[in-house]
CSV table of C-alpha atoms in Angstrom, one decimal:
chain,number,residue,atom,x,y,z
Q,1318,UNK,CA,88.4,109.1,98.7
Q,1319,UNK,CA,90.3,112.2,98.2
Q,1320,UNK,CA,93.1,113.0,100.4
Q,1321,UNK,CA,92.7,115.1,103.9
Q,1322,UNK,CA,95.3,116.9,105.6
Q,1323,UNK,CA,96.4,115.2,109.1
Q,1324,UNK,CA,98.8,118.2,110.8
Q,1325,UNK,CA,99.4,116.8,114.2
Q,1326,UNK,CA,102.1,114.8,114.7
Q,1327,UNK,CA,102.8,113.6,111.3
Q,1328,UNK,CA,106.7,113.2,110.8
Q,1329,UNK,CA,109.1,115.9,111.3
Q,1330,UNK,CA,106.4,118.5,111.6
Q,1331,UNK,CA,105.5,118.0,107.9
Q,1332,UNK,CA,102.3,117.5,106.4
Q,1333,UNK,CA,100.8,114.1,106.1
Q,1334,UNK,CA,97.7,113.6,103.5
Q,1335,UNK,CA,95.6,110.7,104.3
Q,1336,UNK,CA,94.5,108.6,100.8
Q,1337,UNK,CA,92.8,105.7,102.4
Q,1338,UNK,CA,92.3,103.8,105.1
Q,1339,UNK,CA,94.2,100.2,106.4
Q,1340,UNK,CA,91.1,98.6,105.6
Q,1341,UNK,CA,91.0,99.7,102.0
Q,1342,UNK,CA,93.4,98.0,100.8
Q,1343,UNK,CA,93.5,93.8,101.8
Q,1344,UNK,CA,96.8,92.6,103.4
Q,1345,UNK,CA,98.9,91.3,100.7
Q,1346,UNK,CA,97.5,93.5,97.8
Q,1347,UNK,CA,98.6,96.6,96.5
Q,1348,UNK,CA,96.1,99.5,95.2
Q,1349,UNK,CA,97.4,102.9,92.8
Q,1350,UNK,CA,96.6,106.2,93.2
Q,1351,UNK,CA,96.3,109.1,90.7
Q,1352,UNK,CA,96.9,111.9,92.9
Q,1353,UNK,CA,98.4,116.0,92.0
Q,1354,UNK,CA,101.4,117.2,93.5
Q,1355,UNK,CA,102.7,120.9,93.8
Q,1356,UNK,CA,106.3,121.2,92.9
Q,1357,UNK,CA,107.6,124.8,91.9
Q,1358,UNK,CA,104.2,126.2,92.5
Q,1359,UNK,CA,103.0,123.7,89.3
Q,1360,UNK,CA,100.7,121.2,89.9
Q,1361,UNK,CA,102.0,117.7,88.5
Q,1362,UNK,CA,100.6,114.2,88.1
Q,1363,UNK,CA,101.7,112.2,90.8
Q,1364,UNK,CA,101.2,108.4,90.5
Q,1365,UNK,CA,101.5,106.1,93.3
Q,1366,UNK,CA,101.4,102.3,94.5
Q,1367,UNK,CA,100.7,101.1,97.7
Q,1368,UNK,CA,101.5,98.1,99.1
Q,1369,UNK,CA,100.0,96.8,102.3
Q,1370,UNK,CA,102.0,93.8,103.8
Q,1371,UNK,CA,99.9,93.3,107.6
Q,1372,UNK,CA,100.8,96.3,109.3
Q,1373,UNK,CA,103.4,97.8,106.7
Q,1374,UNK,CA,103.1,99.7,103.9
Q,1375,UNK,CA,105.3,100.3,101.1
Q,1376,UNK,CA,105.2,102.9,98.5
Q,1377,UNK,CA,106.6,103.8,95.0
Q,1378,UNK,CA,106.2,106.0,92.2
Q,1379,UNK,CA,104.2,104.3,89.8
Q,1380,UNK,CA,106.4,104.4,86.6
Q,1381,UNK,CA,108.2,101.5,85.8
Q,1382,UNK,CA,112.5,102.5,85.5
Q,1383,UNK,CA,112.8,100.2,82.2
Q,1384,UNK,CA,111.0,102.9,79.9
Q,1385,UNK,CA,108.4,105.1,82.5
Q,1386,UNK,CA,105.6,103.3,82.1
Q,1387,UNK,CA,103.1,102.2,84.8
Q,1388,UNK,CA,103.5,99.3,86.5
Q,1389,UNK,CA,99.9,97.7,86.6
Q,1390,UNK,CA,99.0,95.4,83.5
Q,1391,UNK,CA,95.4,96.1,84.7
Q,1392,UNK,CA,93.8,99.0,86.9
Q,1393,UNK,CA,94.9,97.9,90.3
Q,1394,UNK,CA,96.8,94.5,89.3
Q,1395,UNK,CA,100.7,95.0,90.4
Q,1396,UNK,CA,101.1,92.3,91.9
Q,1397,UNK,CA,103.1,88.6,90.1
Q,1398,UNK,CA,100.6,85.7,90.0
Q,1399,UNK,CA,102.3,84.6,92.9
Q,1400,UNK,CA,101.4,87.8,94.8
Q,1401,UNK,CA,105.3,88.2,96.5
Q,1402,UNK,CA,106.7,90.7,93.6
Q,1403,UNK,CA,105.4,94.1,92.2
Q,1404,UNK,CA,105.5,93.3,88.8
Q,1405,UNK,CA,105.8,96.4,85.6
Q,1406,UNK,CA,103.0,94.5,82.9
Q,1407,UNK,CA,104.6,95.7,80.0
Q,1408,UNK,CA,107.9,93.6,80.2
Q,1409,UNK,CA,107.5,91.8,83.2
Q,1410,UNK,CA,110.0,93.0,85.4
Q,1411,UNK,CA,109.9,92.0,88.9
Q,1412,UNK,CA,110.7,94.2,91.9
Q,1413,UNK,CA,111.0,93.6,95.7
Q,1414,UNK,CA,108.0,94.5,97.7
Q,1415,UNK,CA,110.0,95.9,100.9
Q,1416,UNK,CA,112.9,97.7,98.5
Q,1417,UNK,CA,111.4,98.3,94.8
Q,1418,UNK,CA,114.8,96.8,93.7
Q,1419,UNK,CA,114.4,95.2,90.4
Q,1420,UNK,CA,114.9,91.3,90.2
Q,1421,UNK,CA,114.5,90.4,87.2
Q,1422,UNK,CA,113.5,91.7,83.9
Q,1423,UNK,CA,115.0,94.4,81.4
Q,1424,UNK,CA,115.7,96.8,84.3
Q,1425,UNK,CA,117.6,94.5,87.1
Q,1426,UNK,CA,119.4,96.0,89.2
Q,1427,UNK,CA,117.5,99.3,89.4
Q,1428,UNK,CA,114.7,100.4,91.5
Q,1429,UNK,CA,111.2,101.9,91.7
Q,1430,UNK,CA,111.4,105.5,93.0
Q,1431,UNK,CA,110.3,105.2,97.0
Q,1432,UNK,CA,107.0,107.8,98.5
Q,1433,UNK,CA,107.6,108.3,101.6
Q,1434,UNK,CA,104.1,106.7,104.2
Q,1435,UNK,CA,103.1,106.7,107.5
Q,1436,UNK,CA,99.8,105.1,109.0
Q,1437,UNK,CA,98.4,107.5,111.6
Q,1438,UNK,CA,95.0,106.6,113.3
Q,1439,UNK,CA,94.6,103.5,110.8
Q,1440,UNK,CA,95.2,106.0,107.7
Q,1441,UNK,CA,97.8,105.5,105.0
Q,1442,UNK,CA,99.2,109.2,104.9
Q,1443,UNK,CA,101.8,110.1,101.9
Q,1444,UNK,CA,104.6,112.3,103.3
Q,1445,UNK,CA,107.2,114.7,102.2
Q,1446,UNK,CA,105.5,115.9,99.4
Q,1447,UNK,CA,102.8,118.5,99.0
Q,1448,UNK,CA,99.7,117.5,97.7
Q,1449,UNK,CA,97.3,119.7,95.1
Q,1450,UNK,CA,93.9,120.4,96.9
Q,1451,UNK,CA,90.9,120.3,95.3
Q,1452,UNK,CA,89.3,123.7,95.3
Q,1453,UNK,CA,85.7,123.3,96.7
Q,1454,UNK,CA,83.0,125.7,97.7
Q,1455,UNK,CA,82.6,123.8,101.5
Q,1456,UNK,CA,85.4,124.2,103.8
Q,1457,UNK,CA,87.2,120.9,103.2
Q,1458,UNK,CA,87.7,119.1,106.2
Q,1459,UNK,CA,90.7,118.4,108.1
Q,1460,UNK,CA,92.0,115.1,110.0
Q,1461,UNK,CA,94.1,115.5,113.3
Q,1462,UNK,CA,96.0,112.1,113.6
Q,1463,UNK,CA,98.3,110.7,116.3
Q,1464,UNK,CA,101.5,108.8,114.9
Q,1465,UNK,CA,100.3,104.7,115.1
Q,1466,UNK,CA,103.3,103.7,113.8
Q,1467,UNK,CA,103.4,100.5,111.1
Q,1468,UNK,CA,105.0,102.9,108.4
Q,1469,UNK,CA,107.7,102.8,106.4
C-alpha cells in the first residue's frame, strides 16, 4: 500500500500519511516499512516499525542504536519469541514495546528513535515528517480522515 495524504484533522494541522490499515497489521505483531522522506529538499530512506498493541500503536525508526542496523532478524520478525519485546536480530538486544528503551543487550540503557502515529478512520498515519510522493501520471488520490484517537 503506498501512503495517501489524510489533511483534515490530522494533529496540529500537519500532514498525516496513511501506510496501512488497523487491520493490517494483527494485535500483538509488529510490521516495517520502507518508506522516503523529504528532509532539506533530499529525499532519504526512511525505515519504520510499527507495533500494534489492540488499539495502540507504537513506532520507531528502524535502526538498531547498538551499531544502526535493522532491527528484524527476518523481513517482518521484530518481535522476541515471547512476543512482549522488540528485539535488534543481530545482537539480540531487547527493547520496550510502549518506550523503545533498551533492556537488555549491548545497548541498555538507550532507546530506538520514536515516529510519531496517529490512527485516523482505522488508518495508521505517520506524522511530523514529510513523506516523498511517488510521481504518477493519475492524480493520486487523497484521504480525508477524522481524528479516532488510539495513537500514540
Amino acid at each position: 500500500m503506498e501512503p495517501s495524504i489524510a489533511e483534515e484533522s490530522a494533529p496540529e494541522g500537519g500532514i498525516a500519511y496513511v501506510i496501512c490499515s488497523m487491520s493490517d497489521i494483527p494485535s500483538q505483531r509488529a510490521r516495517g516499512f520502507e518508506l522516503m522522506k523529504v528532509e532539506d529538499g533530499v529525499e532519504k530512506p526512511f525505515n519504520l516499525v510499527v507495533v500494534r498493541w489492540g488499539r495502540q500503536v507504537f513506532g520507531y525508526v528502524n535502526l538498531c542504536p547498538h551499531d544502526g542496523v535493522k532491527l528484524d532478524w527476518e523481513r517482518n520478525q521484530f518481535l522476541d519469541p515471547n512476543g512482549i519485546r522488540l528485539m535488534c536480530g543481530k545482537h539480540g538486544a531487547l527493547f520496550e514495546l510502549g518506550t523503545g528503551v533498551c533492556i537488555d543487550g549491548p545497548c541498555k540503557g538507550r532507546s530506538l528513535t520514536p515516529v510519531s502515529l496517529s490512527v485516523i478512520d482505522n488508518d495508521i498515519c505517520v506524522t511530523g515528517v514529510t513523506l516523498a510522493e511517488e510521481e504518477e501520471d493519475d492524480e493520486e488520490e487523497v484521504t480525508s480522515c477524522s481524528d479516532e484517537g488510539g495513537g500514540v
